[in-house]
C-alpha positions as semicolon CSV with decimal commas, in nm:
position;residue;x (nm);y (nm);z (nm)
1;M;10,162;8,598;8,946
2;T;10,147;8,958;8,829
3;A;10,332;9,075;8,535
4;A;10,655;9,288;8,604
5;P;10,579;9,649;8,685
6;R;10,682;9,916;8,423
7;T;10,956;10,141;8,512
8;P;10,836;10,496;8,625
9;R;10,924;10,748;8,335
10;T;11,047;11,052;8,503
11;R;11,403;11,121;8,669
12;E;11,223;11,203;8,996
13;E;11,002;10,929;8,998
14;R;11,293;10,677;8,952
15;L;11,487;10,845;9,220
16;V;11,197;10,832;9,461
17;L;11,124;10,463;9,379
18;A;11,495;10,367;9,423
19;I;11,513;10,555;9,753
20;A;11,195;10,400;9,878
21;V;11,322;10,024;9,789
22;L;11,673;10,068;9,910
23;A;11,575;10,223;10,245
24;S;11,315;9,957;10,319
25;I;11,561;9,683;10,206
26;V;11,795;9,779;10,483
27;S;11,532;9,680;10,722
28;F;11,413;9,373;10,538
29;L;11,784;9,230;10,529
30;D;11,859;9,319;10,891
31;A;11,527;9,140;10,997
32;T;11,586;8,840;10,819
33;L;11,965;8,782;10,879
34;V;11,992;8,836;11,240
35;N;11,818;8,474;11,343
36;V;12,069;8,300;11,133
37;A;12,349;8,497;11,307
38;L;12,233;8,408;11,666
39;P;12,447;8,105;11,739
40;A;12,779;8,259;11,593
41;I;12,693;8,566;11,816
42;G;12,634;8,348;12,138
43;R;12,942;8,156;12,049
44;D;13,166;8,498;12,005
45;L;13,005;8,720;12,296
46;G;12,866;8,454;12,520
47;G;12,586;8,487;12,767
48;G;12,414;8,181;12,623
49;L;12,029;8,177;12,526
50;P;11,950;8,514;12,704
51;T;12,203;8,701;12,488
52;Q;12,045;8,548;12,167
53;Q;11,686;8,651;12,289
54;W;11,819;8,999;12,365
55;A;11,974;9,028;12,028
56;V;11,628;9,001;11,878
57;D;11,415;9,156;12,137
58;A;11,602;9,473;12,204
59;Y;11,545;9,580;11,832
60;L;11,160;9,472;11,858
61;V;11,102;9,672;12,182
62;T;11,193;10,012;12,065
63;L;11,070;9,921;11,699
64;G;10,723;9,784;11,815
65;A;10,681;10,089;12,067
66;L;10,784;10,370;11,825
67;I;10,661;10,282;11,483
68;L;10,293;10,411;11,600
69;V;10,459;10,762;11,617
70;A;10,677;10,740;11,311
71;G;10,413;10,869;11,086
72;S;10,341;11,191;11,313
73;L;10,732;11,247;11,317
74;S;10,727;11,254;10,937
75;D;10,429;11,506;10,940
76;L;10,596;11,736;11,191
77;Y;10,953;11,728;11,071
78;G;10,934;11,618;10,698
79;R;10,957;11,282;10,549
80;L;11,291;11,323;10,372
81;L;11,451;11,437;10,698
82;V;11,305;11,161;10,923
83;L;11,398;10,927;10,629
84;R;11,779;11,086;10,646
85;V;11,776;11,055;11,043
86;G;11,667;10,685;11,032
87;L;11,922;10,591;10,759
88;V;12,207;10,752;10,935
89;G;12,091;10,600;11,259
90;F;12,055;10,251;11,128
91;G;12,403;10,280;10,981
92;V;12,573;10,388;11,297
93;A;12,396;10,134;11,514
94;S;12,483;9,855;11,243
95;L;12,862;9,937;11,281
96;L;12,825;9,948;11,663
97;V;12,656;9,610;11,656
98;A;12,934;9,471;11,420
99;A;13,198;9,599;11,653
100;A;13,008;9,466;11,999
101;P;13,272;9,340;12,244
102;F;13,050;9,224;12,502
103;P;12,659;9,143;12,512
104;A;12,545;9,431;12,689
105;F;12,698;9,664;12,408
106;L;12,543;9,440;12,133
107;I;12,208;9,496;12,306
108;G;12,209;9,865;12,333
109;A;12,313;9,885;11,979
110;R;12,030;9,679;11,868
111;A;11,786;9,898;12,067
112;V;11,927;10,206;11,862
113;Q;11,870;9,992;11,551
114;G;11,508;9,946;11,639
115;I;11,444;10,317;11,693
116;A;11,605;10,387;11,373
117;G;11,420;10,111;11,194
118;A;11,087;10,257;11,311
119;L;11,161;10,575;11,098
120;L;11,257;10,403;10,755
121;V;10,944;10,203;10,610
122;P;10,670;10,448;10,704
123;S;10,884;10,729;10,550
124;S;10,969;10,518;10,248
125;L;10,629;10,425;10,170
126;A;10,507;10,781;10,235
127;L;10,748;10,901;9,958
128;I;10,559;10,664;9,700
129;T;10,221;10,746;9,796
130;S;10,284;11,132;9,778
131;T;10,484;11,110;9,453
132;F;10,306;10,861;9,266
133;R;9,931;10,895;9,153
134;G;9,659;10,676;8,976
135;R;9,798;10,349;8,809
136;A;10,158;10,462;8,847
137;Q;10,119;10,434;9,233
138;G;10,023;10,065;9,170
139;T;10,317;10,014;8,940
140;A;10,564;10,177;9,207
141;I;10,388;9,961;9,470
142;G;10,444;9,646;9,256
143;A;10,801;9,754;9,215
144;W;10,877;9,799;9,571
145;T;10,696;9,481;9,670
146;A;10,898;9,297;9,427
147;W;11,227;9,407;9,543
148;T;11,162;9,411;9,918
149;S;11,031;9,034;9,877
150;A;11,362;8,949;9,686
151;A;11,531;9,100;10,008
152;T;11,346;8,915;10,224
153;L;11,421;8,591;10,022
154;A;11,796;8,675;10,007
155;G;11,855;8,777;10,370
156;P;11,882;8,428;10,546
157;V;12,121;8,292;10,264
158;V;12,320;8,635;10,260
159;G;12,359;8,632;10,629
160;G;12,435;8,266;10,666
161;L;12,719;8,307;10,393
162;F;12,876;8,578;10,572
163;V;12,864;8,396;10,912
164;D;13,022;8,079;10,748
165;V;13,264;8,255;10,539
166;L;13,371;8,564;10,723
167;S;13,208;8,656;11,048
168;W;12,853;8,762;11,171
169;R;12,981;9,095;11,232
170;Y;13,010;9,166;10,852
171;A;12,660;9,062;10,807
172;F;12,569;9,386;11,002
173;V;12,834;9,605;10,823
174;L;12,667;9,501;10,507
175;N;12,355;9,737;10,610
176;V;12,608;10,028;10,538
177;V;12,599;9,981;10,156
178;P;12,241;10,045;10,067
179;I;12,224;10,315;10,337
180;A;12,528;10,486;10,168
181;V;12,373;10,457;9,815
182;T;12,027;10,570;9,948
183;L;12,181;10,882;10,106
184;V;12,354;10,974;9,793
185;L;12,025;10,930;9,585
186;L;11,858;11,160;9,856
187;A;12,101;11,425;9,807
188;R;12,010;11,431;9,424
189;L;11,646;11,435;9,481
190;R;11,507;11,799;9,398
191;A;11,175;11,754;9,564
192;R;11,153;11,958;9,884
193;D;11,049;11,847;10,238
194;V;10,689;11,984;10,361
195;R;10,591;11,970;10,704
196;A;10,247;11,980;10,885
197;P;10,280;12,208;11,156
198;G;9,949;12,076;11,346
199;A;10,075;11,723;11,351
200;R;10,112;11,603;11,758
201;I;10,341;11,325;11,880
202;D;10,220;11,123;12,171
203;L;10,552;11,141;12,346
204;P;10,425;11,007;12,713
205;G;10,240;10,719;12,516
206;A;10,574;10,615;12,335
207;V;10,782;10,638;12,665
208;L;10,501;10,434;12,869
209;A;10,500;10,166;12,569
210;T;10,865;10,135;12,544
211;L;10,939;10,111;12,922
212;G;10,636;9,871;12,986
213;L;10,762;9,651;12,698
214;A;11,127;9,669;12,800
215;G;11,057;9,607;13,180
216;T;10,807;9,272;13,094
217;V;11,061;9,145;12,835
218;S;11,360;9,194;13,049
219;A;11,200;8,976;13,337
220;L;11,092;8,683;13,088
221;I;11,418;8,669;12,958
222;E;11,628;8,705;13,273
223;Q;11,392;8,479;13,485
224;G;11,590;8,165;13,392
225;E;11,924;8,291;13,530
226;L;11,760;8,471;13,852
227;G;11,399;8,297;13,917
228;W;11,091;8,469;13,969
229;A;11,153;8,540;14,346
230;H;11,452;8,776;14,272
231;P;11,380;9,159;14,298
232;A;11,560;9,203;13,955
233;I;11,275;8,985;13,803
234;W;10,946;9,065;13,982
235;A;11,012;9,433;14,014
236;P;11,045;9,523;13,619
237;F;10,774;9,261;13,541
238;G;10,525;9,414;13,782
239;G;10,635;9,769;13,698
240;G;10,632;9,693;13,323
241;I;10,271;9,551;13,339
242;L;10,169;9,869;13,536
243;L;10,347;10,110;13,284
244;F;10,187;9,935;12,981
245;A;9,841;9,959;13,159
246;A;9,919;10,320;13,201
247;F;9,977;10,335;12,835
248;L;9,636;10,187;12,759
249;V;9,456;10,449;13,005
250;R;9,668;10,710;12,810
251;Q;9,546;10,589;12,468
252;A;9,193;10,601;12,626
253;T;9,223;10,978;12,725
254;A;9,474;11,133;12,500
255;R;9,346;11,392;12,248
256;A;9,573;11,252;11,979
257;P;9,655;10,901;12,076
258;M;9,938;10,700;11,899
259;M;9,702;10,385;11,926
260;P;9,325;10,492;11,903
261;L;9,154;10,232;12,120
262;S;8,818;10,314;11,917
263;L;8,933;10,085;11,641
264;F;8,875;9,783;11,850
265;R;8,521;9,841;11,877
266;I;8,502;9,712;11,514
267;R;8,449;9,383;11,497
268;N;8,686;9,237;11,229
269;F;8,949;9,477;11,326
270;A;8,953;9,354;11,699
271;W;8,906;8,992;11,603
272;G;9,171;9,016;11,308
273;N;9,431;9,179;11,556
274;I;9,365;8,885;11,797
275;S;9,442;8,642;11,517
276;T;9,745;8,851;11,427
277;A;9,884;8,813;11,781
278;F;9,869;8,457;11,783
279;V;9,991;8,414;11,425
280;Y;10,279;8,642;11,435
281;A;10,384;8,511;11,781
282;A;10,403;8,160;11,643
283;L;10,599;8,303;11,354
284;A;10,869;8,487;11,566
285;L;10,896;8,165;11,804
286;S;10,935;7,932;11,504
287;G;11,191;8,150;11,323
288;F;11,388;8,180;11,645
289;V;11,381;7,823;11,781
290;L;11,418;7,642;11,442
291;V;11,728;7,825;11,309
292;V;11,896;7,812;11,631
293;F;11,795;7,454;11,694
294;L;11,946;7,343;11,344
295;Q;12,267;7,505;11,391
296;Q;12,338;7,442;11,776
297;R;12,218;7,067;11,790
298;A;12,165;6,953;11,402
299;G;12,498;7,052;11,278
300;F;12,356;7,275;10,997
301;S;12,575;7,546;10,878
302;A;12,444;7,891;10,906
303;T;12,393;7,911;10,523
304;A;12,221;7,563;10,516
305;A;11,998;7,696;10,809
306;G;11,907;8,010;10,598
307;L;11,820;7,790;10,301
308;V;11,566;7,600;10,509
309;S;11,293;7,874;10,501
310;I;11,322;7,958;10,139
311;P;11,037;7,747;9,999
312;S;10,785;7,921;10,206
313;T;10,919;8,247;10,125
314;V;10,882;8,138;9,743
315;L;10,533;8,022;9,772
316;M;10,438;8,370;9,952
317;V;10,616;8,566;9,664
318;L;10,435;8,356;9,388
319;F;10,103;8,316;9,521
320;S;10,000;8,593;9,763
321;S;9,847;8,807;9,471
322;L;9,628;8,505;9,374
323;V;9,518;8,466;9,742
324;G;9,436;8,795;9,775
325;R;9,194;8,802;9,452
326;W;9,037;8,481;9,616
327;S;8,989;8,644;9,930
328;A;8,823;8,936;9,773
329;R;8,552;8,710;9,606
330;L;8,504;8,450;9,887
331;G;8,572;8,651;10,203
332;P;8,876;8,637;10,425
333;R;8,712;8,412;10,686
334;V;8,779;8,055;10,520
335;F;9,129;8,164;10,426
336;M;9,236;8,310;10,786
337;T;9,094;7,978;10,940
338;V;9,235;7,711;10,718
339;G;9,577;7,895;10,655
340;P;9,696;7,902;11,015
341;L;9,558;7,561;11,063
342;L;9,773;7,430;10,772
343;A;10,073;7,612;10,940
344;A;10,012;7,425;11,247
345;A;9,989;7,097;11,053
346;G;10,326;7,183;10,894
347;Y;10,515;7,239;11,219
348;S;10,342;6,913;11,347
349;V;10,550;6,722;11,129
350;L;10,844;6,830;11,300
351;F;10,728;6,624;11,632
352;G;10,990;6,367;11,729
353;V;11,280;6,495;11,548
354;D;11,609;6,462;11,762
355;D;11,961;6,611;11,662
356;H;11,979;6,421;11,360
357;V;11,734;6,604;11,117
358;D;11,662;6,471;10,772
359;Y;11,580;6,754;10,537
360;L;11,401;6,562;10,264
361;T;11,169;6,354;10,485
362;R;11,103;6,611;10,776
363;L;11,208;6,971;10,711
364;L;11,106;7,015;10,361
365;P;10,748;6,856;10,382
366;A;10,702;7,073;10,724
367;I;10,819;7,393;10,563
368;L;10,610;7,347;10,245
369;V;10,283;7,304;10,431
370;F;10,358;7,580;10,667
371;G;10,432;7,773;10,354
372;V;10,113;7,724;10,207
373;G;9,922;7,797;10,501
374;L;10,106;8,124;10,555
375;T;10,041;8,207;10,179
376;L;9,674;8,153;10,254
377;T;9,673;8,364;10,578
378;V;9,848;8,705;10,492
379;A;9,656;8,866;10,240
380;P;9,333;8,777;10,359
381;L;9,447;8,910;10,716
382;T;9,543;9,234;10,573
383;S;9,215;9,269;10,354
384;A;8,996;9,175;10,679
385;I;9,168;9,426;10,906
386;L;9,184;9,723;10,660
387;G;8,873;9,645;10,486
388;S;8,688;9,701;10,817
389;I;8,809;10,039;10,840
390;E;8,736;10,384;10,653
391;P;8,971;10,520;10,445
392;A;9,059;10,795;10,650
393;R;9,179;10,594;10,927
394;S;9,352;10,315;10,720
395;G;9,725;10,427;10,786
396;I;9,669;10,430;11,174
397;A;9,486;10,120;11,143
398;S;9,753;9,933;10,991
399;A;10,006;10,070;11,219
400;V;9,839;9,945;11,489
401;N;9,806;9,601;11,348
402;N;10,191;9,613;11,256
403;A;10,265;9,710;11,612
404;V;10,024;9,424;11,740
405;A;10,238;9,175;11,518
406;R;10,572;9,325;11,647
407;V;10,498;9,293;11,997
408;S;10,343;8,962;12,005
409;G;10,660;8,841;11,832
410;L;10,856;9,045;12,092
411;L;10,687;8,850;12,360
412;A;10,721;8,502;12,211
413;V;11,108;8,545;12,165
414;A;11,128;8,659;12,556
415;L;10,932;8,345;12,640
416;V;11,177;8,108;12,484
417;G;11,366;8,034;12,793
418;V;11,053;7,958;12,984
419;V;10,889;7,745;12,705
420;T;11,228;7,544;12,638
421;G;11,339;7,509;13,009
422;G;11,646;7,725;12,932
423;V;11,801;7,462;12,697
424;L;11,721;7,437;12,338
425;D;11,782;7,062;12,288
426;A;11,557;6,808;12,145
427;A;11,328;6,807;12,428
428;G;11,334;7,187;12,445
429;F;11,265;7,220;12,087
430;A;10,965;6,964;12,125
431;R;10,809;7,194;12,386
432;A;10,867;7,488;12,155
433;L;10,680;7,294;11,883
434;V;10,378;7,232;12,096
435;V;10,337;7,619;12,168
436;I;10,408;7,713;11,811
437;V;10,121;7,468;11,690
438;A;9,902;7,569;11,977
439;L;9,938;7,944;11,886
440;F;9,867;7,903;11,498
441;A;9,561;7,685;11,563
442;A;9,458;7,953;11,818
443;G;9,501;8,204;11,520
444;G;9,276;7,989;11,290
445;V;9,007;7,906;11,547
446;T;8,977;8,283;11,644
447;A;8,938;8,405;11,272
448;F;8,658;8,145;11,235
449;A;8,495;8,256;11,561
450;G;8,507;8,650;11,482
451;I;8,584;8,749;11,114
452;R;8,280;8,829;10,923
453;R;8,245;8,915;10,540
454;A;8,220;9,266;10,472
455;R;7,899;9,404;10,335
456;A;7,929;9,475;9,943
457;E;7,888;9,872;10,010
458;D;8,177;9,837;10,254
459;A;8,376;9,658;9,990
460;G;8,301;9,937;9,729
461;S;8,429;10,202;9,968
462;R;8,739;10,039;10,041
463;G;8,854;10,075;9,675
464;D;8,906;10,462;9,745
465;A;9,108;10,388;10,035
466;R;9,463;10,494;9,864
467;A;9,631;10,258;10,120
468;V;9,978;10,098;10,070
469;Q;10,065;9,815;10,268
470;G;10,440;9,760;10,368
471;E;10,746;9,532;10,534
472;E;10,653;9,592;10,842
473;G;10,272;9,606;10,738
474;D;10,256;9,978;10,741
475;V;9,999;10,159;10,541
476;E;10,026;10,520;10,469
477;H;9,722;10,718;10,407
478;R;9,647;11,089;10,294
479;T;9,724;11,317;10,582
480;D;9,765;11,681;10,638
481;H;10,107;11,635;10,526
482;D;9,996;11,498;10,190
483;E;9,760;11,790;10,136
484;A;10,070;12,032;10,204
485;E;10,282;11,854;9,956
486;E;9,980;11,888;9,683
487;R;9,942;12,272;9,746
488;A;10,339;12,283;9,698
489;R;10,290;12,124;9,337
490;P;10,073;12,348;9,116
491;G;9,816;12,139;8,918
492;S;9,895;11,837;9,082
493;R;9,548;11,805;9,251
494;E;9,347;11,829;8,924
495;A;9,590;11,535;8,801
496;H;9,524;11,338;9,104
497;D;9,140;11,371;9,086
498;E;9,179;11,274;8,733
499;A;9,365;10,979;8,814
500;R;9,120;10,868;9,083
501;G;8,867;10,803;8,818
502;D;9,037;10,500;8,678
503;D;9,193;10,376;9,009
504;G;8,901;10,210;9,176
505;S;9,100;9,936;9,358
506;D;9,470;9,999;9,334
507;G;9,502;10,090;9,716
508;D;9,323;9,782;9,803
509;E;9,482;9,561;9,572
510;A;9,815;9,676;9,699
511;A;9,710;9,589;10,049
512;D;9,599;9,272;9,969
513;D;9,948;9,159;9,847
514;E;10,132;9,223;10,160
515;P;10,094;9,080;10,522
516;A;9,971;9,358;10,756
517;G;10,207;9,272;11,023
518;G;10,515;9,223;10,823
519;R;10,726;8,928;10,736
C-alpha cells in the first residue's frame, strides 16, 4: 500500500485535479450503483428481466461504441469543451432516468448517459496528463486513483441506501451534485482550451459499431419473449452481425481508424485482449446475476446486496499496487493465469445455494477468494497489454482494450436471459454460475497459452510511455493536442524535458495500478 499522495501546490493544479476527480466520480458512482437498483426498477416500471438487462446494456452500447472516438473529439474540439458537454449531457440524462415513467423512456435515457459517459473519463485524465509533469503527474494520478477507488467502494452502498430509504430514482438524481460542482470549478479554471485541427473522427466507424452492437444486443435480450423465429429477433441479430463485420472492414481500410487492427498482430496485445474479453464478460455477468438474485430471491435488501462486494473491492484497493510490482519482476503470465482461476474457484463456492444464502459460510468465502483472484489479475493484465505496445500508440491501445472489456460485458448481460432460461431463480442462478466459472477459467487458460514475458529492452522502453490508466481503463498519451498545449505555455517544454529525466517509470507504474478494462 502506497503513501498518500501529496497535494498539488498551485491553485490551477488543485482545480484541475478536483475537476478530473469529480468528473470521473460521476461515471464511477453510476456504474456501480445501477445493478443494486435493478430489482427496484423492475418492480416500479415492470418489464421483467429484459427491462433490467436494457437498463445496463443501453448504457454500455453507446459507451462501448463511442469511447474509442472520445480522444479524437477532445483533440478536435478541446478537452474542456468536451468535458463540459459530457457533464451536462450526463446530468440531463440522469434526471431523465430518474423521471422515467415507463421502460422505453428509461432505456433511451440510459443510452444518452452512455454517450455522455464516453466523454468524461478520457477528457478528465487528459487534463491531468497535460497539466502535471514529472513526479507531480504521478502524485496527481495517485490522488485520482484513490478518490475514484473510494467512489467504486461507496457506489453500491450509497445506491442501496437510496433504494431502501427513498427510491431508486434519487440514486440517479445524486449524479447532479458532483456534476454541478465540477461545472462551477471549470468556470473558475483559467486554462484556455487548445484544439488540434488535424485530428480526424471516424464517424462511419462509430455509427457502424453502435448500430451493430445495438442490433445484436436487442435480439439477445428480446428473444426470450418472442423466440428466435420472430422477424423482430433474427432480423436485428443478423443485421447487427453484418454491420459489425462492416465496422471491422472499415477499421482495416480507413485512413484514421478508431480501432487499428494492426495492434492485434502483437502477441501479448492480442492474447491479452482475448483474456480481457473472457474475464470482463464473467465480471459483468456475475455482477448482474448475483445482486439481482440476492434481492429478488434470497431476500437481501438493496443495501445488504451492495455490501456483499465490498471485501473484493477493498482487496483491490489495498493490494493492486503490490501485485503490479510483483508482476513487473516476475512477468504477468503467472498472475493472469492464477488470478482468473482463483476467481472461478471463488464463484464455484456458490454452487448449490438456494433461496436461503448464508453470508458467513457461503457468500463471504466466495467473495474473498474471488477478490484475491481479481486483484492478482487486473494490474498484470494492464502491464501485459500496454507493455507490448510502443509508447506512441499506448493511448489507442488502452482505449481498444477498454472497449473490448465494455463490449464483452455488454454481450454477457444481454445473454442473461439465454443463460438463465428467462428466470433468475435458484436453477437459473446455478446455470449462470456455470457460465461465470467457465468464462473466468477460459481467461486464465488463454493467458497461460498466449502471454509471454516482454524482453528486457522492451521493459526499459515502457518507462518512457507517459501513460495514465483510468476507470474505464483509458490511457491518454501525448497527441497533437498535447503539443499544441505545450506551445501555448511558454517555457513548459524545457521544464517537461527536465522532469522526464527523473521520471523513468511513473507512467508505467500508474498503468499497473489500475485495471485496463475498468472496474
